[in-house]
Short mmCIF file of C-alpha atoms in Angstrom, two decimals:
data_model
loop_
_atom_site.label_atom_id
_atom_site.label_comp_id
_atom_site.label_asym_id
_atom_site.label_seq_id
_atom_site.Cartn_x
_atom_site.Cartn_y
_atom_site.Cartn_z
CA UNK I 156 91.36 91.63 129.37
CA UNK I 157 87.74 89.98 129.17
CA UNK I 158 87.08 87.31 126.55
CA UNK I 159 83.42 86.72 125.81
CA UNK I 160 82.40 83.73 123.78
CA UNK I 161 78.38 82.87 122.87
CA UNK I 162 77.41 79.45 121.25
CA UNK I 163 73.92 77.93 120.68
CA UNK I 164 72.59 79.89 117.70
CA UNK I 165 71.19 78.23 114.46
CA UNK I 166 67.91 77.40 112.52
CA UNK I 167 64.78 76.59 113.66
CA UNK I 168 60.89 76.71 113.05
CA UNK I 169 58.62 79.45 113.83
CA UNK I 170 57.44 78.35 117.39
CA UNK I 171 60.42 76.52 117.79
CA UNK I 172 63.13 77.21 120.95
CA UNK I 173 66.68 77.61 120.94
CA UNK I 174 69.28 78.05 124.02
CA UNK I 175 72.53 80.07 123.61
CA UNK I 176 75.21 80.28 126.07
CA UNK I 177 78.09 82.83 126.65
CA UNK I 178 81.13 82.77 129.04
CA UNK I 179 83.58 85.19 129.60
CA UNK I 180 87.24 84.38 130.40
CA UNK I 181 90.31 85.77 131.85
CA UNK I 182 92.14 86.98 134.82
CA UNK I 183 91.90 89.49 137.71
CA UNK I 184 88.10 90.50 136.75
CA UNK I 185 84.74 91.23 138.62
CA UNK I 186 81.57 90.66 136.10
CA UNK I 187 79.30 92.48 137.29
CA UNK I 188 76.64 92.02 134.63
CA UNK I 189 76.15 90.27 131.58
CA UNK I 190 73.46 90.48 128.89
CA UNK I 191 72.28 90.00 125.26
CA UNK I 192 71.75 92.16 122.80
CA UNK I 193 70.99 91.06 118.79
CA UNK I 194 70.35 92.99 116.12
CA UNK I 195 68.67 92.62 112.57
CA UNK I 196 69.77 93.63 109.10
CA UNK I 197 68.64 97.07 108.52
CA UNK I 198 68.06 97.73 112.45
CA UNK I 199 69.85 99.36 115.42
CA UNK I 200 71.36 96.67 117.98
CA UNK I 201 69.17 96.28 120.67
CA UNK I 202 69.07 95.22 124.53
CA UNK I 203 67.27 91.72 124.62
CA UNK I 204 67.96 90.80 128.58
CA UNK I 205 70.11 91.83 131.39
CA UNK I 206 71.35 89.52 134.26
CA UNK I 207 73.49 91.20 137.11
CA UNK I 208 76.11 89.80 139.47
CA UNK I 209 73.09 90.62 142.62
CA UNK I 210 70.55 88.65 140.43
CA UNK I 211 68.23 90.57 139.13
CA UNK I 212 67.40 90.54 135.61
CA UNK I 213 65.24 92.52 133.00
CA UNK I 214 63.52 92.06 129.99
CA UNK I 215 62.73 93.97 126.68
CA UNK I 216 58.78 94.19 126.17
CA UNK I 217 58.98 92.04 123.04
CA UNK I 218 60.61 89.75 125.03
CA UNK I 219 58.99 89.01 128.07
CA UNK I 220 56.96 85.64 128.83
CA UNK I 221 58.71 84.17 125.99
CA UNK I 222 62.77 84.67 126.56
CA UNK I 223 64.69 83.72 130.29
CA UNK I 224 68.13 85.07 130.84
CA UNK I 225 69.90 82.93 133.97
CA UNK I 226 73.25 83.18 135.35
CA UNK I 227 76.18 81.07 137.30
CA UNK I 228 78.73 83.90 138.34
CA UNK I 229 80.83 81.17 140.00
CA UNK I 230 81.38 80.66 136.08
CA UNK I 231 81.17 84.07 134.83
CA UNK I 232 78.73 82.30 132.34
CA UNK I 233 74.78 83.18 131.34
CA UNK I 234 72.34 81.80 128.95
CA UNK I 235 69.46 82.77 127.01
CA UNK I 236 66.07 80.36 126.79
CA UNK I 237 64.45 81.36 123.89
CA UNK I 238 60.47 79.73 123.45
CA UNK I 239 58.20 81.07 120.80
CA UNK I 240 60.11 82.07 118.33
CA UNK I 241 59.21 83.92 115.68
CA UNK I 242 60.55 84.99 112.26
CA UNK I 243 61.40 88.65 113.75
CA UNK I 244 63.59 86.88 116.31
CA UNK I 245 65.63 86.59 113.04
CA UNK I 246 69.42 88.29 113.98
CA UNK I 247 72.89 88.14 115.21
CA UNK I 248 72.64 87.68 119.24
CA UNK I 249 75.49 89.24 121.05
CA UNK I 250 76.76 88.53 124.62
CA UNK I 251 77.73 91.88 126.42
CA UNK I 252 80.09 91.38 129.62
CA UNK I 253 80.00 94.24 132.31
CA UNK I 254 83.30 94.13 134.05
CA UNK I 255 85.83 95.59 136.26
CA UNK I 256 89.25 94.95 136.46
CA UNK I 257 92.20 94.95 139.08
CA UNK I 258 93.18 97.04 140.19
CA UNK I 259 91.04 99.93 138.73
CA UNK I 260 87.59 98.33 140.70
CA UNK I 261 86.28 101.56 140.45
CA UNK I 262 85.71 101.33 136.89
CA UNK I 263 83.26 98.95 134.87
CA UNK I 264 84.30 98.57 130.79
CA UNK I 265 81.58 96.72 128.68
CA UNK I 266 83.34 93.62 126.78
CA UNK I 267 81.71 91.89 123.57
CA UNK I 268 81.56 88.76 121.59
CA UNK I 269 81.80 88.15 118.24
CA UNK I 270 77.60 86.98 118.60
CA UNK I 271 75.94 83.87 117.17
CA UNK I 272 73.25 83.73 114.69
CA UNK I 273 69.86 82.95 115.38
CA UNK I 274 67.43 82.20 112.31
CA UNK I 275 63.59 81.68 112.93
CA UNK I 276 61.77 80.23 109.71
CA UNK I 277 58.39 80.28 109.01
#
């Protein structure tokens, strides 16, 4: 089993920035992506960023030029640099850990955290 575990949220100004973190834990598993998702009162949870195991990485419109996802798979851990925030940045952020596990490598499970919350005042 994969644990995933995201830190960093909070309050802060409109305009402001904010880093989270997430790490995921355990024993006999390949990550082979990790991303964050958030999602609003009222709204459907939503794909902010996507970092894979190879490197790449990709962004929701909204987010572009203003949120960086980076990655250390040596420590099965990403973060999230967010710049420019604004009051509809307002939500719960939660870390999503792509994963397979020994011995069944031919099969990738998606693994969640319990998410952090982010709140952008204006």
């Amino acid at each position: 089993q994969v644990q995933v575990l995201e830190s960093g949220g909070g309050l802060v100004q409109a305009g402001g920035s904010l880093r989270l973190s997430c790490a995921a834990t355990g024993s006999r598993f390949s990550v082979k992506a990790m991303a964050w998702y958030r999602q609003a009162p009222g709204k459907q949870r939503e794909l902010v960023a996507v970092s894979t195991s190879g490197g790449s990485t990709d962004y929701a419109d909204s987010m572009k030029g203003r949120f960086t996802i980076s990655g250390d798979y040596a420590k099965n851990t990403v973060w999230l640099q967010m710049s420019s925030l604004k009051p509809e940045d307002t939500a719960i952020y939660y870390c999503n850990v792509r994963a397979a596990n020994y011995p069944n490598w031919w099969e990738e499970n998606d693994y969640w955290g319990r998410g952090t919350e982010v709140t952008v005042s204006s």
